PDB file of C-alpha atoms and ligand atoms in Angstrom:
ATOM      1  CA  UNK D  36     -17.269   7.922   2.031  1.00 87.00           C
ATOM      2  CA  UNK D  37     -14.163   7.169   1.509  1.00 97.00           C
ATOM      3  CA  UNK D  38     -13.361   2.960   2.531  1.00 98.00           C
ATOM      4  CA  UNK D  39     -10.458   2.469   5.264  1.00 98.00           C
ATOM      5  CA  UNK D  40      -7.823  -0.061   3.744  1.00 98.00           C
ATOM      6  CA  UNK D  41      -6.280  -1.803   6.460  1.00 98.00           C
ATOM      7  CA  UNK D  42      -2.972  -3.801   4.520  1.00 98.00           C
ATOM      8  CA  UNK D  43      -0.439  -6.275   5.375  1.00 98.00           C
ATOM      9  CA  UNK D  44       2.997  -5.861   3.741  1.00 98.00           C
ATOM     10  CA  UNK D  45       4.730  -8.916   4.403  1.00 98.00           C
ATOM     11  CA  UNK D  46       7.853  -7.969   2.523  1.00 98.00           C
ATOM     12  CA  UNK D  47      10.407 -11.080   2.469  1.00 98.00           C
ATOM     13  CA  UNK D  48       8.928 -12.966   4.985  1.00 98.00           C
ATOM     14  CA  UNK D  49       6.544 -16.137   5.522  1.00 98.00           C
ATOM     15  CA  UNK D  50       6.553 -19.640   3.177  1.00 98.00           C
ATOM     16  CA  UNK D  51       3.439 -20.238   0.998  1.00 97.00           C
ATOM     17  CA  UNK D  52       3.048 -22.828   4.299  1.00 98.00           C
ATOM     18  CA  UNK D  53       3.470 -20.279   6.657  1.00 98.00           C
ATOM     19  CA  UNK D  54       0.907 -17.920   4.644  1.00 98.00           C
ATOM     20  CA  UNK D  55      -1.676 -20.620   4.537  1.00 98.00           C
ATOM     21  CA  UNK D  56      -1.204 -21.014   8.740  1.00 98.00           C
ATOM     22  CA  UNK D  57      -1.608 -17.438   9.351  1.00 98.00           C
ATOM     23  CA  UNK D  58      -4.564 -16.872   6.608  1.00 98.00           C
ATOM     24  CA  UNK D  59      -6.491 -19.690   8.433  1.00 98.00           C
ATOM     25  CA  UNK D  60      -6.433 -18.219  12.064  1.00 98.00           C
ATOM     26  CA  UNK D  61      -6.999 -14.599  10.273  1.00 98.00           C
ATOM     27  CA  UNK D  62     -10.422 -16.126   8.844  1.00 97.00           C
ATOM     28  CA  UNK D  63     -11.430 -17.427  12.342  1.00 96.00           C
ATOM     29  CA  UNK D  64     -10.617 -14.684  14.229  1.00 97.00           C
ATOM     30  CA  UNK D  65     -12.227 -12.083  11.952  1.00 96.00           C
ATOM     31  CA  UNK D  66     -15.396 -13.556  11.016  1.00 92.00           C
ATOM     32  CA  UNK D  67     -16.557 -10.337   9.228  1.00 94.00           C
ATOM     33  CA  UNK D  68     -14.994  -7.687   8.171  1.00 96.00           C
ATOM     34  CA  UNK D  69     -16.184  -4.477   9.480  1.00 95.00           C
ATOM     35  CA  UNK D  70     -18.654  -2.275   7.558  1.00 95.00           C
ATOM     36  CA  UNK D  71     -16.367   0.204   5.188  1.00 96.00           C
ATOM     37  CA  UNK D  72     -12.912  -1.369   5.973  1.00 98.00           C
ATOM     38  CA  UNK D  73     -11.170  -3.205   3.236  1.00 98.00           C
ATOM     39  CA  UNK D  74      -8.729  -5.754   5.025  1.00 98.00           C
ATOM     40  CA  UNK D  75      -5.762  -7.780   2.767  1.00 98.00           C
ATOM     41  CA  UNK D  76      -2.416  -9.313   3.222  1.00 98.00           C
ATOM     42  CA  UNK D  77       0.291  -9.354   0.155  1.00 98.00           C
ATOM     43  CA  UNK D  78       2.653 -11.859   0.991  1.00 98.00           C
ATOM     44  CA  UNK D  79       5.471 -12.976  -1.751  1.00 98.00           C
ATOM     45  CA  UNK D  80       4.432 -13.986  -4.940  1.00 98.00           C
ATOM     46  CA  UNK D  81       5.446 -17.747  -3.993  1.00 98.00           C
ATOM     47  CA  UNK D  82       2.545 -18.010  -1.975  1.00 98.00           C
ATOM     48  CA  UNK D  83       0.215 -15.287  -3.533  1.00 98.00           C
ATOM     49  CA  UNK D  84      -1.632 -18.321  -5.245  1.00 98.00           C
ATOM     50  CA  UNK D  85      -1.872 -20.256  -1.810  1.00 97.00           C
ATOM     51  CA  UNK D  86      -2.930 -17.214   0.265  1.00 98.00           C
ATOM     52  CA  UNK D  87      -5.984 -16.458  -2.296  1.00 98.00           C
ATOM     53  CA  UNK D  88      -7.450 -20.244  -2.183  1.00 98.00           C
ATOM     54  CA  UNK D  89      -6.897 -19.709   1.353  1.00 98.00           C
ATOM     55  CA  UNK D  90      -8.773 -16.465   1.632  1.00 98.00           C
ATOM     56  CA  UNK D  91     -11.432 -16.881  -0.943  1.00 97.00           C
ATOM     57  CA  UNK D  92     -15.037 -15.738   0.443  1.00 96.00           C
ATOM     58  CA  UNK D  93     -13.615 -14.544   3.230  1.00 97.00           C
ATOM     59  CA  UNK D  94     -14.120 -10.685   2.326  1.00 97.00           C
ATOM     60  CA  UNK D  95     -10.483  -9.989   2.329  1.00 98.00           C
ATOM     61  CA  UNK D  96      -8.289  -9.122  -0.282  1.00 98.00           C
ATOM     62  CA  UNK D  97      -5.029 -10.751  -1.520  1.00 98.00           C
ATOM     63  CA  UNK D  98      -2.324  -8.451  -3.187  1.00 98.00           C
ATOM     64  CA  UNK D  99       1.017  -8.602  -4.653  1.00 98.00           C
ATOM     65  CA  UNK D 100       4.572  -6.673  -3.430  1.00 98.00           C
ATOM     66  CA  UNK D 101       5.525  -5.772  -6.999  1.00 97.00           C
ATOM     67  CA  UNK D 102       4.467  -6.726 -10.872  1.00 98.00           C
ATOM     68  CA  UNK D 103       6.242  -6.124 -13.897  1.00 98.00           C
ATOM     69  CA  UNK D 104       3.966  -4.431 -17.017  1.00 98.00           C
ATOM     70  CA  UNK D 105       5.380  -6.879 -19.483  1.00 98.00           C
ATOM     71  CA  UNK D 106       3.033  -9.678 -19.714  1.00 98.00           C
ATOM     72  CA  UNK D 107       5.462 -11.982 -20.929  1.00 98.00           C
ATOM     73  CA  UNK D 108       9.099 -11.955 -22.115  1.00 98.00           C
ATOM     74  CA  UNK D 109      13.053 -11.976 -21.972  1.00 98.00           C
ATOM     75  CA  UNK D 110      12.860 -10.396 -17.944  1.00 98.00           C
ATOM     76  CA  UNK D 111      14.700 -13.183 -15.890  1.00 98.00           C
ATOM     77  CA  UNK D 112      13.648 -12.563 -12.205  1.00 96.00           C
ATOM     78  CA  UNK D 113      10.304 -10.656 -13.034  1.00 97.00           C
ATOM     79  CA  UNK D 114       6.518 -11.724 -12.091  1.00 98.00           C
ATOM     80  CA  UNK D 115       4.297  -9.826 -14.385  1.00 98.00           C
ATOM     81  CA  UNK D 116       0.967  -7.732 -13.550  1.00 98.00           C
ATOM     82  CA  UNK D 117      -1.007 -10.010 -15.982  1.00 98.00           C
ATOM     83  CA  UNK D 118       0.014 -13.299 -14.357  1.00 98.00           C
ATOM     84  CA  UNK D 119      -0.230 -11.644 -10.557  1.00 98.00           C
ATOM     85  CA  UNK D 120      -3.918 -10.935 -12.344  1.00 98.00           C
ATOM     86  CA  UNK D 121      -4.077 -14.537 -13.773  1.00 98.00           C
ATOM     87  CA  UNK D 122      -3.649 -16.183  -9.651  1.00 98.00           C
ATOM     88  CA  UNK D 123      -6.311 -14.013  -8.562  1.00 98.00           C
ATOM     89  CA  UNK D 124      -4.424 -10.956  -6.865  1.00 98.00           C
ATOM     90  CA  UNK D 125      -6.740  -7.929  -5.975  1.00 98.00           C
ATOM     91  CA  UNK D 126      -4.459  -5.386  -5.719  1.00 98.00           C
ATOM     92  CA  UNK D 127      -0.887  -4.861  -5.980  1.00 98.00           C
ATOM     93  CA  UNK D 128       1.773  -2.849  -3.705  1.00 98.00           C
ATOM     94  CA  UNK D 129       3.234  -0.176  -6.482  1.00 98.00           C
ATOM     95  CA  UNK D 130       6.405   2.345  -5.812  1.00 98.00           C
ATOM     96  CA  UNK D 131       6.966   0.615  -2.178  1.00 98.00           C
ATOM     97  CA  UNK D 132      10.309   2.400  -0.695  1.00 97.00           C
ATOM     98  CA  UNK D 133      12.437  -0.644  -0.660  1.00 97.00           C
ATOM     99  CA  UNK D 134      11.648  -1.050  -4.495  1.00 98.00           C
ATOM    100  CA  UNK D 135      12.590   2.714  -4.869  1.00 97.00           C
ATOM    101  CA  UNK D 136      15.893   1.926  -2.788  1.00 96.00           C
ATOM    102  CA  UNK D 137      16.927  -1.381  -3.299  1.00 97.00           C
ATOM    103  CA  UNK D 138      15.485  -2.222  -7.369  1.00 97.00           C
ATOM    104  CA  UNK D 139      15.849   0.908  -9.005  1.00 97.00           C
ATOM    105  CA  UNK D 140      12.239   1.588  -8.753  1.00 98.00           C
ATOM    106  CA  UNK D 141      11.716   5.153 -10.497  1.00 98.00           C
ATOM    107  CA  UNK D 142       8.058   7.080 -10.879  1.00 98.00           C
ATOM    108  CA  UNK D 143       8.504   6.598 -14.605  1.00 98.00           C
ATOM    109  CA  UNK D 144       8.366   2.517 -13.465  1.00 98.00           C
ATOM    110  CA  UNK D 145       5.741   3.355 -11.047  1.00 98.00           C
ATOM    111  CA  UNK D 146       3.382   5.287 -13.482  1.00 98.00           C
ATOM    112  CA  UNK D 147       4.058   2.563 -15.972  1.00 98.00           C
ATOM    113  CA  UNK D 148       2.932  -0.476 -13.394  1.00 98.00           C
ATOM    114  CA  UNK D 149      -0.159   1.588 -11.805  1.00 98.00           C
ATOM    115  CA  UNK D 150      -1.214   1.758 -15.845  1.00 98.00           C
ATOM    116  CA  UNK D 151      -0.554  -1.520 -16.689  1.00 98.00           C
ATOM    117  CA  UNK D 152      -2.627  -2.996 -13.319  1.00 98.00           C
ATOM    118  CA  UNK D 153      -5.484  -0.684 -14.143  1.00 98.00           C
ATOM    119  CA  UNK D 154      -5.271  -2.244 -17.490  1.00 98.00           C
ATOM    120  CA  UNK D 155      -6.049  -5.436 -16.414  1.00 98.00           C
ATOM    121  CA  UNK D 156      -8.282  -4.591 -13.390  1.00 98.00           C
ATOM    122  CA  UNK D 157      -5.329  -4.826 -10.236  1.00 98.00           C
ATOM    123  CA  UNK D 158      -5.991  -2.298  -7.885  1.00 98.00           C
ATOM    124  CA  UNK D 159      -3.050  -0.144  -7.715  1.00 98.00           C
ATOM    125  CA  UNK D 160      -1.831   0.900  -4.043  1.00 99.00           C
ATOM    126  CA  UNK D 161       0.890   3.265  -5.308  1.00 98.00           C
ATOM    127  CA  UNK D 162       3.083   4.689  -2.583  1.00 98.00           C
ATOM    128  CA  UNK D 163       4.835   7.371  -1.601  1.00 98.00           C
ATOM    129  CA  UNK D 164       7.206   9.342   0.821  1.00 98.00           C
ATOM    130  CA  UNK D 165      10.385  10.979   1.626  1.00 97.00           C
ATOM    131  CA  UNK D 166      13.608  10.129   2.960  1.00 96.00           C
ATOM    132  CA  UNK D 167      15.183  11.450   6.379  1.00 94.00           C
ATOM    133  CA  UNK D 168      17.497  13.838   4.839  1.00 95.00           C
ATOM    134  CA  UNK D 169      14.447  14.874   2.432  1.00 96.00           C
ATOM    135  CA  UNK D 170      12.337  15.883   5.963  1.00 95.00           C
ATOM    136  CA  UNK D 171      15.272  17.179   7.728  1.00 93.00           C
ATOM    137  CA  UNK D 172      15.985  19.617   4.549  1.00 96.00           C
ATOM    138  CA  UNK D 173      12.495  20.331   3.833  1.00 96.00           C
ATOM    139  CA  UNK D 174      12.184  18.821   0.854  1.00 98.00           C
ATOM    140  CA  UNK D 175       8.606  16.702   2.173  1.00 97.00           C
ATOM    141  CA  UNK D 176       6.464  18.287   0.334  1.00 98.00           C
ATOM    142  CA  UNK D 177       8.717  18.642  -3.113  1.00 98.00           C
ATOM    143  CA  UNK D 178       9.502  15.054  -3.330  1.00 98.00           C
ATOM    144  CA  UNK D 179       5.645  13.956  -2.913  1.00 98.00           C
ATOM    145  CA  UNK D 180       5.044  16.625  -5.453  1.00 98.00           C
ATOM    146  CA  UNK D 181       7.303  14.594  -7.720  1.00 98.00           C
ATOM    147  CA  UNK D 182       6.359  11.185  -7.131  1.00 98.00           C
ATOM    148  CA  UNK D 183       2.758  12.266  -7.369  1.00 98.00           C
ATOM    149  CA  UNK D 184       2.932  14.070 -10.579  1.00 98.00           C
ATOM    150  CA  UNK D 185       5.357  11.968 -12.222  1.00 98.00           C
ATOM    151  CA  UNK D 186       3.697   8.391 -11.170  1.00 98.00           C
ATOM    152  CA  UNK D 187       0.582   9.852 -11.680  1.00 98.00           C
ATOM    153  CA  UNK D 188       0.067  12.121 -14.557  1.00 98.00           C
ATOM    154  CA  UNK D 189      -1.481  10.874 -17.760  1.00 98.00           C
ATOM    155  CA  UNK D 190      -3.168   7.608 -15.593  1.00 98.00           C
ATOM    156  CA  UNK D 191      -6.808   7.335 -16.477  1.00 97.00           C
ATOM    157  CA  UNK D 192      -8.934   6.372 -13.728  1.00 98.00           C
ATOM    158  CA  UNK D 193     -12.339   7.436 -13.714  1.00 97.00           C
ATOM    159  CA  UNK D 194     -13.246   7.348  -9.712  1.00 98.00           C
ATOM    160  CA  UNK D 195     -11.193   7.440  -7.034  1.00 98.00           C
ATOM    161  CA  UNK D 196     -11.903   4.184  -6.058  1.00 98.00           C
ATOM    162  CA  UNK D 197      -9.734   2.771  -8.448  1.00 98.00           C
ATOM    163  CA  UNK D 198      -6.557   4.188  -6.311  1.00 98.00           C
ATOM    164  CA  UNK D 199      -5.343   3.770  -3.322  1.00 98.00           C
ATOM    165  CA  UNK D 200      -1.920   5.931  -2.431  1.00 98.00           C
ATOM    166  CA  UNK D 201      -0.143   5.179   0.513  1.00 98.00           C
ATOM    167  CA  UNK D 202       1.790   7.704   2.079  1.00 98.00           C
ATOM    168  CA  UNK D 203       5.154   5.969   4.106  1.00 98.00           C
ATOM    169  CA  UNK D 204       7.483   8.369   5.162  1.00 97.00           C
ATOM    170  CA  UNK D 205      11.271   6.122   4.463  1.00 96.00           C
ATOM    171  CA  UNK D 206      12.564   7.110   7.860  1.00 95.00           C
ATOM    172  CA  UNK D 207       9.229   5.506   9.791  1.00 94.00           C
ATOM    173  CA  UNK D 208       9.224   2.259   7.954  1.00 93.00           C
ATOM    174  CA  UNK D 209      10.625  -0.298   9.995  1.00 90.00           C
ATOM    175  CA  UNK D 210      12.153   1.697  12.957  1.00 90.00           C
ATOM    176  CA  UNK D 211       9.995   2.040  15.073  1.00 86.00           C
ATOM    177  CA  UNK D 212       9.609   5.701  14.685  1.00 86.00           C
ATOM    178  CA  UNK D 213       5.979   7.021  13.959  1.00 87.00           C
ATOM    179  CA  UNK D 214       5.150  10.369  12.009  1.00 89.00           C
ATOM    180  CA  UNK D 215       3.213  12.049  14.752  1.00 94.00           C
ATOM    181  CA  UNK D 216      -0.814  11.897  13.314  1.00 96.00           C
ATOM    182  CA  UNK D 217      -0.183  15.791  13.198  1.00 97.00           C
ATOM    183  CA  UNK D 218       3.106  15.631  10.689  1.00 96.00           C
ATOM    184  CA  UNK D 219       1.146  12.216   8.794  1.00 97.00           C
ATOM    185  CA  UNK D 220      -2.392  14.636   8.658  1.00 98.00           C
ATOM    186  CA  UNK D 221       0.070  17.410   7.088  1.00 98.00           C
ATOM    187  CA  UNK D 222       1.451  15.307   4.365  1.00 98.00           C
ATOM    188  CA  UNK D 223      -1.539  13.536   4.047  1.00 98.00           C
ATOM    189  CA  UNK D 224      -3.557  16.660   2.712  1.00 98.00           C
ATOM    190  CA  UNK D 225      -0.716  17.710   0.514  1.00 98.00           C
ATOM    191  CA  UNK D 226      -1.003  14.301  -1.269  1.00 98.00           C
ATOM    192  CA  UNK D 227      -4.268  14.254  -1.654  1.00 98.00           C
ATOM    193  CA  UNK D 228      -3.977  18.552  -2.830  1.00 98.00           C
ATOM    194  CA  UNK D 229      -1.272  17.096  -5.338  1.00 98.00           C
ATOM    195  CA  UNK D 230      -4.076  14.243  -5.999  1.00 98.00           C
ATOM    196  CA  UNK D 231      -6.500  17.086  -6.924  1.00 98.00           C
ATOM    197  CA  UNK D 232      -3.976  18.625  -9.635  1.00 98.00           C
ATOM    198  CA  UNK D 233      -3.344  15.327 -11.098  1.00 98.00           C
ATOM    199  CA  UNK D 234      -6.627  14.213 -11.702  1.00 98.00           C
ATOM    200  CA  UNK D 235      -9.546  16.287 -10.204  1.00 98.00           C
ATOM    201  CA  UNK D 236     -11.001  17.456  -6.865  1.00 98.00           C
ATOM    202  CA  UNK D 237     -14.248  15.152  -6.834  1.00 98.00           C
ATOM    203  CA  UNK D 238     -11.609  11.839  -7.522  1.00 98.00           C
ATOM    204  CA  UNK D 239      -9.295  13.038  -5.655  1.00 98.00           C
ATOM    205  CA  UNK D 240     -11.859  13.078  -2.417  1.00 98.00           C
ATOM    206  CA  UNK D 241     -12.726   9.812  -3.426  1.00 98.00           C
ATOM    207  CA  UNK D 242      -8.940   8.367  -3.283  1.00 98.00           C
ATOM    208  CA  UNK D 243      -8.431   6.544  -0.077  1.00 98.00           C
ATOM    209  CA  UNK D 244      -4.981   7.100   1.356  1.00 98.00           C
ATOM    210  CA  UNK D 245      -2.926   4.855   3.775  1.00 98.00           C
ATOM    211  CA  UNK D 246      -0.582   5.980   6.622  1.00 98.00           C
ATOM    212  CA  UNK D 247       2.646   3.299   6.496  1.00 97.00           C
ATOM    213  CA  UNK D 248       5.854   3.330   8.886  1.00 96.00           C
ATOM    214  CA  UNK D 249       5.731   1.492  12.292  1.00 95.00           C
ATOM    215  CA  UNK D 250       1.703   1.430  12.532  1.00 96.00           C
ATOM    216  CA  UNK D 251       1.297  -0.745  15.649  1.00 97.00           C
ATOM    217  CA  UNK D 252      -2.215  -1.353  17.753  1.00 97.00           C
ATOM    218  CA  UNK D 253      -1.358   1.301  19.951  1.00 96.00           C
ATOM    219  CA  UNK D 254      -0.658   4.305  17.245  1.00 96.00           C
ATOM    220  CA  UNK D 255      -3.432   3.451  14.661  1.00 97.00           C
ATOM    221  CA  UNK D 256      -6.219   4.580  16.466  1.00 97.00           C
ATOM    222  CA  UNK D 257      -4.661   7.990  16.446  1.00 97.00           C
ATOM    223  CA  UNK D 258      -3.639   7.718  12.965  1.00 97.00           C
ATOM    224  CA  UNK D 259      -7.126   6.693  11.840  1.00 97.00           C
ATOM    225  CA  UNK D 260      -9.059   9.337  13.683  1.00 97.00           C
ATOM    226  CA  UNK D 261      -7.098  12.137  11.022  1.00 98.00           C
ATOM    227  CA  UNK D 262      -9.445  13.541   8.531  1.00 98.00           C
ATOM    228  CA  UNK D 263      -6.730  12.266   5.713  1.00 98.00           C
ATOM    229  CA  UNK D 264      -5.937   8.858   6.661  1.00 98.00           C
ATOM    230  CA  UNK D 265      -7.835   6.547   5.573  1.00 98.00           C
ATOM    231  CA  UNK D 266      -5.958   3.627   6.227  1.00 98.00           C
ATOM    232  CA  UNK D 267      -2.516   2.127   7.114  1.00 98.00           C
ATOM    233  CA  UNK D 268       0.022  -0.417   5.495  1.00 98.00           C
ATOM    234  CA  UNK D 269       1.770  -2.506   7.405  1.00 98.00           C
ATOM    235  CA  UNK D 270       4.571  -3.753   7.545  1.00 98.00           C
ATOM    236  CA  UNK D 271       6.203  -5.559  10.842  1.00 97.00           C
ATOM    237  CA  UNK D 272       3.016  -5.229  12.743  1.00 98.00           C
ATOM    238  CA  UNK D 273       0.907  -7.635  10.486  1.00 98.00           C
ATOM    239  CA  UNK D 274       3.556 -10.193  10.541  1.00 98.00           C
ATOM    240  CA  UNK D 275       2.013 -11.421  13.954  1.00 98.00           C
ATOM    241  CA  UNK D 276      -2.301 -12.324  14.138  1.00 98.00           C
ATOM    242  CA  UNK D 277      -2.628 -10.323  17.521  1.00 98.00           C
ATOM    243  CA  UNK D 278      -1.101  -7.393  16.439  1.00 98.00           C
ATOM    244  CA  UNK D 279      -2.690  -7.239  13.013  1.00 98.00           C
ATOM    245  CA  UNK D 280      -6.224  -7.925  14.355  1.00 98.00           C
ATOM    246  CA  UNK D 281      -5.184  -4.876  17.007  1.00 97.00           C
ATOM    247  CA  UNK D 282      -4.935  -2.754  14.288  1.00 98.00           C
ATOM    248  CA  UNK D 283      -8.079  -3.537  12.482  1.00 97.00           C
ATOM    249  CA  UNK D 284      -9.678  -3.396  15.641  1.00 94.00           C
ATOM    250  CA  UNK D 285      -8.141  -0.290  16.401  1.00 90.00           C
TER     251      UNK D 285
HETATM  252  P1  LIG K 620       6.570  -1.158   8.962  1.00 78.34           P
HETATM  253  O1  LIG K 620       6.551  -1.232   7.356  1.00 78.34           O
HETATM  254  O2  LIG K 620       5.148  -1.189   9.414  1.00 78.34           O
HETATM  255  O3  LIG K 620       7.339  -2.379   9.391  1.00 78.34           O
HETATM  256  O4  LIG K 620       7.236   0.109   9.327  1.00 78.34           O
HETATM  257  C1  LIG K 620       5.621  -0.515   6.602  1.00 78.34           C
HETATM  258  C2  LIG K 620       5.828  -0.732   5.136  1.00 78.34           C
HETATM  259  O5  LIG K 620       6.978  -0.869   4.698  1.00 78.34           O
HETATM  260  O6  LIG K 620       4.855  -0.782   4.359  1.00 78.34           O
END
């Protein structure tokens, strides 16, 4: 059985004294976290190191936004996989959109973080998706192709389990425009049928993968009922307690 990552992407937002606020009503409000679900925040890297002391035996995960596979070196403005690794971090966000858009993220950087956190035992959530122009010329299913194979190929993972992909579509995230489950089912299986060629059938079963762009309480039951989604990421929506615990309640 594949688990059901449920993941916070706080993006630029929240002080290490903010984080610490909202990790302490998360951890009284969810006492346990439910049987199969994997639950985790990844706010900045300024207050990665508060959020895990914060979080620690609570059952939920704390991952990074980005990491650099240099450990160490001349890269002014960098944060490195090892040292993410060194705080504590459980997972790290790999390939997110606004990195493709805004930092000059390529897959050739992606494939070369996702190696470098397997490396040193982060667990990769490497995503994925097209643009509006991309849907609306029916290009969907050649650009996940590209980022699969190219991000992907030559990464040695064993099981499934040591992968998570999310799948955002670019024109979702942060609009308030939902693929409908039928479109995010579609792409879905051709990521994980692209995840099959890349590595094998059995691991690619075994490879949870998240639904991202506006997930709210009221679309992720939906979402989550689709025989490929096994999860969301989130951006907006698990800014605020109530509507983050909606969603894991969902
Ligand atoms: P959103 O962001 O939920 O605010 O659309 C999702 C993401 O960027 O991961």
């Amino acid at each position: 059985m594949r688990k059901i990552y449920i993941v916070g992407n706080w993006k630029l937002n929240k002080t290490p004294e903010e984080t610490v606020q909202f990790c302490r009503e998360l951890k009284s409000n969810l006492k346990k976290v439910p049987e199969g679900m994997v639950v985790g925040i990844s706010p900045t890297h300024l207050a990665l190191e508060s959020a895990i002391r914060e979080m620690k035996g609570s059952g939920m995960l704390v991952g990074a936004q980005s990491g650099y596979w240099e450990a160490s070196g001349a890269f002014t403005g960098q944060v490195s996989m090892s040292m993410i690794k060194a705080v504590g971090a459980d997972f790290c966000l790999i390939g997110h959109s606004e990195q493709r858009q805004f930092f000059g993220e390529s897959d050739e950087s992606v494939k070369k973080r996702t190696e470098t956190a397997l490396a040193i035992g982060v667990l990769p959530i490497v995503c994925v998706g097209e643009t509006l122009q991309e849907r609306e010329t029916g290009k969907t299913d050649a650009v996940l192709e590209r980022q699969i194979r190219q991000g992907l190929t030559g990464v040695k993972i064993t099981s499934g389990c040591q992968l998570v992909v999310a799948y955002e579509p670019v024109w979702a995230i942060g609009t308030g425009k939902t693929a409908t489950p039928e479109m995010a089912q579609d792409a879905h299986a051709y990521c994980r049928r692209m995840l099959a060629k890349v590595f094998s059938g059995p691991i690619a079963e075994e490879i949870s993968i998240q639904y991202g762009g506006s997930v709210k309480p009221d679309n992720a039951k939906i979402l989550l009922a689709q025989q490929d989604i096994d999860g969301c990421l989130i951006g907006g929506a698990s800014l605020k307690l109530d509507s983050f615990l909606g969603i894991i309640n969902a």
